[in-house]
């Protein structure tokens, strides 16, 4: 897929086509929030719910990324890339605000690229949103605002949240969200299968950030 240096674009093969084709132009009526942290596990979850038909082309999909305050490009940019030193604890408040907004914009650009692939595969009703804050409470607040039919989330992921702490995140969502929560489990093999595409995404994202400088 060709794109200009200032446009973030992922290959159409980044996600599979839907299990069932669209039947008509009318939405199903389901609003589905997908908690997406842009990790390989999150990509595997999105891949799985598409392949199994849990996510349907006529759904009103809300792709939501929760950006913790301490998360600055670590998922995609290595220490020797051009963006690795844009955030410095010694910078002024104004510079920090600028860097934080740049982070939000970059994450939103990546979400838009994922949404574009979904639209290429007949998922026409896709909206994206980056929300800053705690993953648990921010997702609950978002669902209280949107009132979705249900939310899809994983049993692993959420940026730097790992291990038993992660279990508490999905438990918190299941207990506190105002809608049903579908916890999608993926195997290590399913995550491993995303390795090549994940590396390609990292490369595209890093080049995109470098060209924005």
PDB file of C-alpha atoms in Angstrom:
ATOM      1  CA  UNK A   1       0.000   0.000   0.000  1.00  0.00           C
ATOM      2  CA  UNK A   2       1.573   3.210  -1.124  1.00  0.00           C
ATOM      3  CA  UNK A   3       1.157   6.332   0.988  1.00  0.00           C
ATOM      4  CA  UNK A   4       2.719   9.716   1.419  1.00  0.00           C
ATOM      5  CA  UNK A   5       5.353  10.080   4.158  1.00  0.00           C
ATOM      6  CA  UNK A   6       2.928  12.123   6.256  1.00  0.00           C
ATOM      7  CA  UNK A   7       0.120   9.578   6.003  1.00  0.00           C
ATOM      8  CA  UNK A   8       0.045   6.548   8.278  1.00  0.00           C
ATOM      9  CA  UNK A   9      -1.273   3.548   6.345  1.00  0.00           C
ATOM     10  CA  UNK A  10      -1.267  -0.149   7.179  1.00  0.00           C
ATOM     11  CA  UNK A  11      -1.531  -2.948   4.593  1.00  0.00           C
ATOM     12  CA  UNK A  12      -5.016  -4.360   4.027  1.00  0.00           C
ATOM     13  CA  UNK A  13      -3.692  -7.732   5.203  1.00  0.00           C
ATOM     14  CA  UNK A  14      -3.173  -6.272   8.682  1.00  0.00           C
ATOM     15  CA  UNK A  15      -6.648  -7.585   9.542  1.00  0.00           C
ATOM     16  CA  UNK A  16      -8.733 -10.371   7.991  1.00  0.00           C
ATOM     17  CA  UNK A  17     -11.992  -9.867   6.109  1.00  0.00           C
ATOM     18  CA  UNK A  18     -15.211 -10.482   8.068  1.00  0.00           C
ATOM     19  CA  UNK A  19     -16.502 -14.004   8.491  1.00  0.00           C
ATOM     20  CA  UNK A  20     -19.871 -12.956   7.122  1.00  0.00           C
ATOM     21  CA  UNK A  21     -20.301 -10.256   4.449  1.00  0.00           C
ATOM     22  CA  UNK A  22     -22.474  -7.210   4.953  1.00  0.00           C
ATOM     23  CA  UNK A  23     -26.116  -7.948   4.191  1.00  0.00           C
ATOM     24  CA  UNK A  24     -27.288  -4.375   3.559  1.00  0.00           C
ATOM     25  CA  UNK A  25     -26.456  -0.760   4.350  1.00  0.00           C
ATOM     26  CA  UNK A  26     -28.475  -0.715   7.588  1.00  0.00           C
ATOM     27  CA  UNK A  27     -26.536  -0.907  10.847  1.00  0.00           C
ATOM     28  CA  UNK A  28     -27.199  -3.857  13.128  1.00  0.00           C
ATOM     29  CA  UNK A  29     -28.077  -1.558  15.998  1.00  0.00           C
ATOM     30  CA  UNK A  30     -25.230  -2.930  18.107  1.00  0.00           C
ATOM     31  CA  UNK A  31     -22.732  -0.426  19.472  1.00  0.00           C
ATOM     32  CA  UNK A  32     -19.547  -2.339  20.243  1.00  0.00           C
ATOM     33  CA  UNK A  33     -16.676  -0.783  22.169  1.00  0.00           C
ATOM     34  CA  UNK A  34     -13.351  -2.479  21.480  1.00  0.00           C
ATOM     35  CA  UNK A  35     -10.641  -1.714  24.049  1.00  0.00           C
ATOM     36  CA  UNK A  36      -7.505  -1.616  21.911  1.00  0.00           C
ATOM     37  CA  UNK A  37      -4.074  -0.888  23.397  1.00  0.00           C
ATOM     38  CA  UNK A  38      -2.151  -1.355  20.109  1.00  0.00           C
ATOM     39  CA  UNK A  39      -0.129  -4.271  21.492  1.00  0.00           C
ATOM     40  CA  UNK A  40       0.406  -7.520  19.601  1.00  0.00           C
ATOM     41  CA  UNK A  41      -2.093  -9.218  21.929  1.00  0.00           C
ATOM     42  CA  UNK A  42      -4.643  -6.531  21.133  1.00  0.00           C
ATOM     43  CA  UNK A  43      -4.082  -7.047  17.414  1.00  0.00           C
ATOM     44  CA  UNK A  44      -4.565 -10.801  17.936  1.00  0.00           C
ATOM     45  CA  UNK A  45      -7.857 -10.119  19.732  1.00  0.00           C
ATOM     46  CA  UNK A  46      -9.128  -7.905  16.917  1.00  0.00           C
ATOM     47  CA  UNK A  47      -8.058 -10.538  14.410  1.00  0.00           C
ATOM     48  CA  UNK A  48      -9.886 -13.258  16.373  1.00  0.00           C
ATOM     49  CA  UNK A  49     -13.202 -11.449  16.856  1.00  0.00           C
ATOM     50  CA  UNK A  50     -13.297 -10.713  13.126  1.00  0.00           C
ATOM     51  CA  UNK A  51     -12.452 -14.272  12.079  1.00  0.00           C
ATOM     52  CA  UNK A  52     -14.994 -15.801  14.466  1.00  0.00           C
ATOM     53  CA  UNK A  53     -17.766 -13.391  13.518  1.00  0.00           C
ATOM     54  CA  UNK A  54     -18.067 -11.875  16.991  1.00  0.00           C
ATOM     55  CA  UNK A  55     -17.487  -8.492  15.357  1.00  0.00           C
ATOM     56  CA  UNK A  56     -19.821  -7.979  12.426  1.00  0.00           C
ATOM     57  CA  UNK A  57     -19.575  -5.589   9.453  1.00  0.00           C
ATOM     58  CA  UNK A  58     -22.831  -3.828  10.371  1.00  0.00           C
ATOM     59  CA  UNK A  59     -21.791  -3.092  13.958  1.00  0.00           C
ATOM     60  CA  UNK A  60     -21.222   0.459  15.147  1.00  0.00           C
ATOM     61  CA  UNK A  61     -17.618  -0.053  16.289  1.00  0.00           C
ATOM     62  CA  UNK A  62     -15.877   2.251  18.774  1.00  0.00           C
ATOM     63  CA  UNK A  63     -12.136   1.545  18.776  1.00  0.00           C
ATOM     64  CA  UNK A  64     -10.864   3.018  22.054  1.00  0.00           C
ATOM     65  CA  UNK A  65      -7.275   3.378  23.209  1.00  0.00           C
ATOM     66  CA  UNK A  66      -6.646   4.378  26.825  1.00  0.00           C
ATOM     67  CA  UNK A  67      -3.387   6.280  27.114  1.00  0.00           C
ATOM     68  CA  UNK A  68      -1.865   6.166  30.624  1.00  0.00           C
ATOM     69  CA  UNK A  69      -0.007   9.363  31.499  1.00  0.00           C
ATOM     70  CA  UNK A  70       3.317   7.513  31.778  1.00  0.00           C
ATOM     71  CA  UNK A  71       3.045   5.799  28.402  1.00  0.00           C
ATOM     72  CA  UNK A  72       5.298   7.638  25.924  1.00  0.00           C
ATOM     73  CA  UNK A  73       5.922   5.770  22.644  1.00  0.00           C
ATOM     74  CA  UNK A  74       7.457   2.769  24.453  1.00  0.00           C
ATOM     75  CA  UNK A  75       5.287   0.273  22.589  1.00  0.00           C
ATOM     76  CA  UNK A  76       6.583   1.295  19.179  1.00  0.00           C
ATOM     77  CA  UNK A  77       9.739   3.370  19.301  1.00  0.00           C
ATOM     78  CA  UNK A  78      13.111   2.023  20.378  1.00  0.00           C
ATOM     79  CA  UNK A  79      15.651   4.008  22.342  1.00  0.00           C
ATOM     80  CA  UNK A  80      17.680   4.945  19.280  1.00  0.00           C
ATOM     81  CA  UNK A  81      14.843   6.356  17.147  1.00  0.00           C
ATOM     82  CA  UNK A  82      14.208   9.987  16.504  1.00  0.00           C
ATOM     83  CA  UNK A  83      11.239  10.177  18.859  1.00  0.00           C
ATOM     84  CA  UNK A  84      12.795   8.389  21.817  1.00  0.00           C
ATOM     85  CA  UNK A  85      13.985  11.549  23.534  1.00  0.00           C
ATOM     86  CA  UNK A  86      11.085  13.870  22.814  1.00  0.00           C
ATOM     87  CA  UNK A  87       9.857  13.533  26.371  1.00  0.00           C
ATOM     88  CA  UNK A  88      12.275  14.571  29.114  1.00  0.00           C
ATOM     89  CA  UNK A  89      11.370  14.920  32.764  1.00  0.00           C
ATOM     90  CA  UNK A  90      13.382  18.134  32.853  1.00  0.00           C
ATOM     91  CA  UNK A  91      11.421  19.870  30.114  1.00  0.00           C
ATOM     92  CA  UNK A  92       9.107  22.751  30.861  1.00  0.00           C
ATOM     93  CA  UNK A  93       5.399  22.338  31.469  1.00  0.00           C
ATOM     94  CA  UNK A  94       4.666  23.824  28.072  1.00  0.00           C
ATOM     95  CA  UNK A  95       6.982  21.357  26.349  1.00  0.00           C
ATOM     96  CA  UNK A  96       5.457  18.465  28.283  1.00  0.00           C
ATOM     97  CA  UNK A  97       1.981  19.532  27.217  1.00  0.00           C
ATOM     98  CA  UNK A  98       3.160  19.693  23.601  1.00  0.00           C
ATOM     99  CA  UNK A  99       4.759  16.235  23.819  1.00  0.00           C
ATOM    100  CA  UNK A 100       1.688  14.773  25.478  1.00  0.00           C
ATOM    101  CA  UNK A 101      -0.556  16.162  22.746  1.00  0.00           C
ATOM    102  CA  UNK A 102       1.843  14.835  20.110  1.00  0.00           C
ATOM    103  CA  UNK A 103       1.556  11.418  21.754  1.00  0.00           C
ATOM    104  CA  UNK A 104      -2.241  11.549  21.665  1.00  0.00           C
ATOM    105  CA  UNK A 105      -2.187  12.660  18.024  1.00  0.00           C
ATOM    106  CA  UNK A 106       0.211   9.859  17.056  1.00  0.00           C
ATOM    107  CA  UNK A 107      -1.863   7.197  18.787  1.00  0.00           C
ATOM    108  CA  UNK A 108      -4.986   8.575  17.133  1.00  0.00           C
ATOM    109  CA  UNK A 109      -3.236   8.427  13.752  1.00  0.00           C
ATOM    110  CA  UNK A 110      -2.495   4.756  14.338  1.00  0.00           C
ATOM    111  CA  UNK A 111      -6.070   4.052  15.408  1.00  0.00           C
ATOM    112  CA  UNK A 112      -7.272   5.787  12.250  1.00  0.00           C
ATOM    113  CA  UNK A 113      -4.992   3.546  10.189  1.00  0.00           C
ATOM    114  CA  UNK A 114      -6.492   0.451  11.850  1.00  0.00           C
ATOM    115  CA  UNK A 115      -9.986   1.833  11.274  1.00  0.00           C
ATOM    116  CA  UNK A 116      -9.149   2.368   7.602  1.00  0.00           C
ATOM    117  CA  UNK A 117      -8.230  -1.306   7.243  1.00  0.00           C
ATOM    118  CA  UNK A 118     -11.519  -2.266   8.893  1.00  0.00           C
ATOM    119  CA  UNK A 119     -13.403  -0.085   6.417  1.00  0.00           C
ATOM    120  CA  UNK A 120     -11.535  -1.738   3.542  1.00  0.00           C
ATOM    121  CA  UNK A 121     -13.021  -5.012   4.813  1.00  0.00           C
ATOM    122  CA  UNK A 122     -16.610  -3.691   4.829  1.00  0.00           C
ATOM    123  CA  UNK A 123     -16.710  -2.522   8.452  1.00  0.00           C
ATOM    124  CA  UNK A 124     -18.152   0.848   7.506  1.00  0.00           C
ATOM    125  CA  UNK A 125     -19.191   2.174  10.920  1.00  0.00           C
ATOM    126  CA  UNK A 126     -15.937   2.657  12.802  1.00  0.00           C
ATOM    127  CA  UNK A 127     -15.044   5.492  15.158  1.00  0.00           C
ATOM    128  CA  UNK A 128     -11.787   5.907  17.062  1.00  0.00           C
ATOM    129  CA  UNK A 129     -10.934   7.664  20.291  1.00  0.00           C
ATOM    130  CA  UNK A 130      -7.839   8.147  22.451  1.00  0.00           C
ATOM    131  CA  UNK A 131      -8.626   8.754  26.114  1.00  0.00           C
ATOM    132  CA  UNK A 132      -5.987   9.737  28.662  1.00  0.00           C
ATOM    133  CA  UNK A 133      -6.256   8.282  32.134  1.00  0.00           C
ATOM    134  CA  UNK A 134      -6.410   5.082  34.149  1.00  0.00           C
ATOM    135  CA  UNK A 135      -7.337   2.096  31.928  1.00  0.00           C
ATOM    136  CA  UNK A 136      -9.940   0.759  34.344  1.00  0.00           C
ATOM    137  CA  UNK A 137     -11.896   3.867  35.237  1.00  0.00           C
ATOM    138  CA  UNK A 138     -11.497   5.529  31.842  1.00  0.00           C
ATOM    139  CA  UNK A 139     -13.091   2.575  30.055  1.00  0.00           C
ATOM    140  CA  UNK A 140     -15.934   2.499  32.567  1.00  0.00           C
ATOM    141  CA  UNK A 141     -16.480   6.247  32.124  1.00  0.00           C
ATOM    142  CA  UNK A 142     -16.409   5.892  28.352  1.00  0.00           C
ATOM    143  CA  UNK A 143     -19.013   3.117  28.407  1.00  0.00           C
ATOM    144  CA  UNK A 144     -21.201   5.153  30.742  1.00  0.00           C
ATOM    145  CA  UNK A 145     -21.106   7.937  28.165  1.00  0.00           C
ATOM    146  CA  UNK A 146     -21.603   5.831  25.020  1.00  0.00           C
ATOM    147  CA  UNK A 147     -23.898   3.140  26.468  1.00  0.00           C
ATOM    148  CA  UNK A 148     -22.730   0.378  24.105  1.00  0.00           C
ATOM    149  CA  UNK A 149     -24.424  -2.967  23.581  1.00  0.00           C
ATOM    150  CA  UNK A 150     -21.274  -4.560  24.958  1.00  0.00           C
ATOM    151  CA  UNK A 151     -17.533  -4.036  25.248  1.00  0.00           C
ATOM    152  CA  UNK A 152     -14.782  -6.336  24.022  1.00  0.00           C
ATOM    153  CA  UNK A 153     -11.533  -6.469  25.940  1.00  0.00           C
ATOM    154  CA  UNK A 154      -8.648  -8.842  26.408  1.00  0.00           C
ATOM    155  CA  UNK A 155      -7.325 -10.789  29.347  1.00  0.00           C
ATOM    156  CA  UNK A 156      -3.865  -9.363  28.713  1.00  0.00           C
ATOM    157  CA  UNK A 157      -2.473  -6.084  27.430  1.00  0.00           C
ATOM    158  CA  UNK A 158      -3.248  -2.555  28.624  1.00  0.00           C
ATOM    159  CA  UNK A 159       0.206  -1.219  27.851  1.00  0.00           C
ATOM    160  CA  UNK A 160       2.572  -1.761  30.748  1.00  0.00           C
ATOM    161  CA  UNK A 161       0.020  -3.449  33.031  1.00  0.00           C
ATOM    162  CA  UNK A 162       1.096  -7.045  33.466  1.00  0.00           C
ATOM    163  CA  UNK A 163       0.421 -10.246  35.370  1.00  0.00           C
ATOM    164  CA  UNK A 164      -2.044 -10.450  38.242  1.00  0.00           C
ATOM    165  CA  UNK A 165      -2.629  -6.700  38.089  1.00  0.00           C
ATOM    166  CA  UNK A 166      -4.058  -7.203  34.609  1.00  0.00           C
ATOM    167  CA  UNK A 167      -6.566  -9.702  35.941  1.00  0.00           C
ATOM    168  CA  UNK A 168      -7.851  -7.019  38.256  1.00  0.00           C
ATOM    169  CA  UNK A 169      -8.411  -4.724  35.241  1.00  0.00           C
ATOM    170  CA  UNK A 170     -10.706  -7.155  33.426  1.00  0.00           C
ATOM    171  CA  UNK A 171     -12.414  -8.006  36.742  1.00  0.00           C
ATOM    172  CA  UNK A 172     -12.978  -4.320  37.424  1.00  0.00           C
ATOM    173  CA  UNK A 173     -14.470  -3.802  33.967  1.00  0.00           C
ATOM    174  CA  UNK A 174     -16.752  -6.809  34.282  1.00  0.00           C
ATOM    175  CA  UNK A 175     -18.041  -5.602  37.650  1.00  0.00           C
ATOM    176  CA  UNK A 176     -18.309  -1.872  36.986  1.00  0.00           C
ATOM    177  CA  UNK A 177     -19.111  -1.314  33.301  1.00  0.00           C
ATOM    178  CA  UNK A 178     -22.756  -0.380  32.634  1.00  0.00           C
ATOM    179  CA  UNK A 179     -22.803  -2.895  29.771  1.00  0.00           C
ATOM    180  CA  UNK A 180     -21.894  -6.559  29.284  1.00  0.00           C
ATOM    181  CA  UNK A 181     -18.143  -7.129  28.952  1.00  0.00           C
ATOM    182  CA  UNK A 182     -16.854  -9.811  26.594  1.00  0.00           C
ATOM    183  CA  UNK A 183     -13.359 -10.896  27.668  1.00  0.00           C
ATOM    184  CA  UNK A 184     -11.540 -12.321  24.664  1.00  0.00           C
ATOM    185  CA  UNK A 185      -8.792 -14.813  25.385  1.00  0.00           C
ATOM    186  CA  UNK A 186      -6.047 -15.409  22.855  1.00  0.00           C
ATOM    187  CA  UNK A 187      -3.427 -18.119  22.986  1.00  0.00           C
ATOM    188  CA  UNK A 188       0.313 -17.608  22.822  1.00  0.00           C
ATOM    189  CA  UNK A 189       0.200 -19.166  19.360  1.00  0.00           C
ATOM    190  CA  UNK A 190      -2.378 -16.614  18.203  1.00  0.00           C
ATOM    191  CA  UNK A 191      -0.204 -13.786  19.489  1.00  0.00           C
ATOM    192  CA  UNK A 192       2.891 -15.328  17.916  1.00  0.00           C
ATOM    193  CA  UNK A 193       1.063 -15.474  14.577  1.00  0.00           C
ATOM    194  CA  UNK A 194       0.861 -11.674  14.664  1.00  0.00           C
ATOM    195  CA  UNK A 195       4.629 -11.237  15.030  1.00  0.00           C
ATOM    196  CA  UNK A 196       5.477 -10.376  11.423  1.00  0.00           C
ATOM    197  CA  UNK A 197       2.573  -7.971  11.068  1.00  0.00           C
ATOM    198  CA  UNK A 198       3.402  -6.397  14.423  1.00  0.00           C
ATOM    199  CA  UNK A 199       6.968  -5.702  13.325  1.00  0.00           C
ATOM    200  CA  UNK A 200       5.681  -4.205  10.094  1.00  0.00           C
ATOM    201  CA  UNK A 201       3.320  -1.964  12.071  1.00  0.00           C
ATOM    202  CA  UNK A 202       6.175  -0.821  14.322  1.00  0.00           C
ATOM    203  CA  UNK A 203       8.317   0.028  11.307  1.00  0.00           C
ATOM    204  CA  UNK A 204       5.517   1.956   9.581  1.00  0.00           C
ATOM    205  CA  UNK A 205       4.692   3.826  12.786  1.00  0.00           C
ATOM    206  CA  UNK A 206       8.329   4.729  13.526  1.00  0.00           C
ATOM    207  CA  UNK A 207       8.867   6.013   9.985  1.00  0.00           C
ATOM    208  CA  UNK A 208       5.664   8.013  10.236  1.00  0.00           C
ATOM    209  CA  UNK A 209       6.803   9.649  13.473  1.00  0.00           C
ATOM    210  CA  UNK A 210      10.210  10.435  12.035  1.00  0.00           C
ATOM    211  CA  UNK A 211       8.661  12.136   9.018  1.00  0.00           C
ATOM    212  CA  UNK A 212       6.520  14.305  11.287  1.00  0.00           C
ATOM    213  CA  UNK A 213       9.615  15.938  12.776  1.00  0.00           C
TER     214      UNK A 213
END
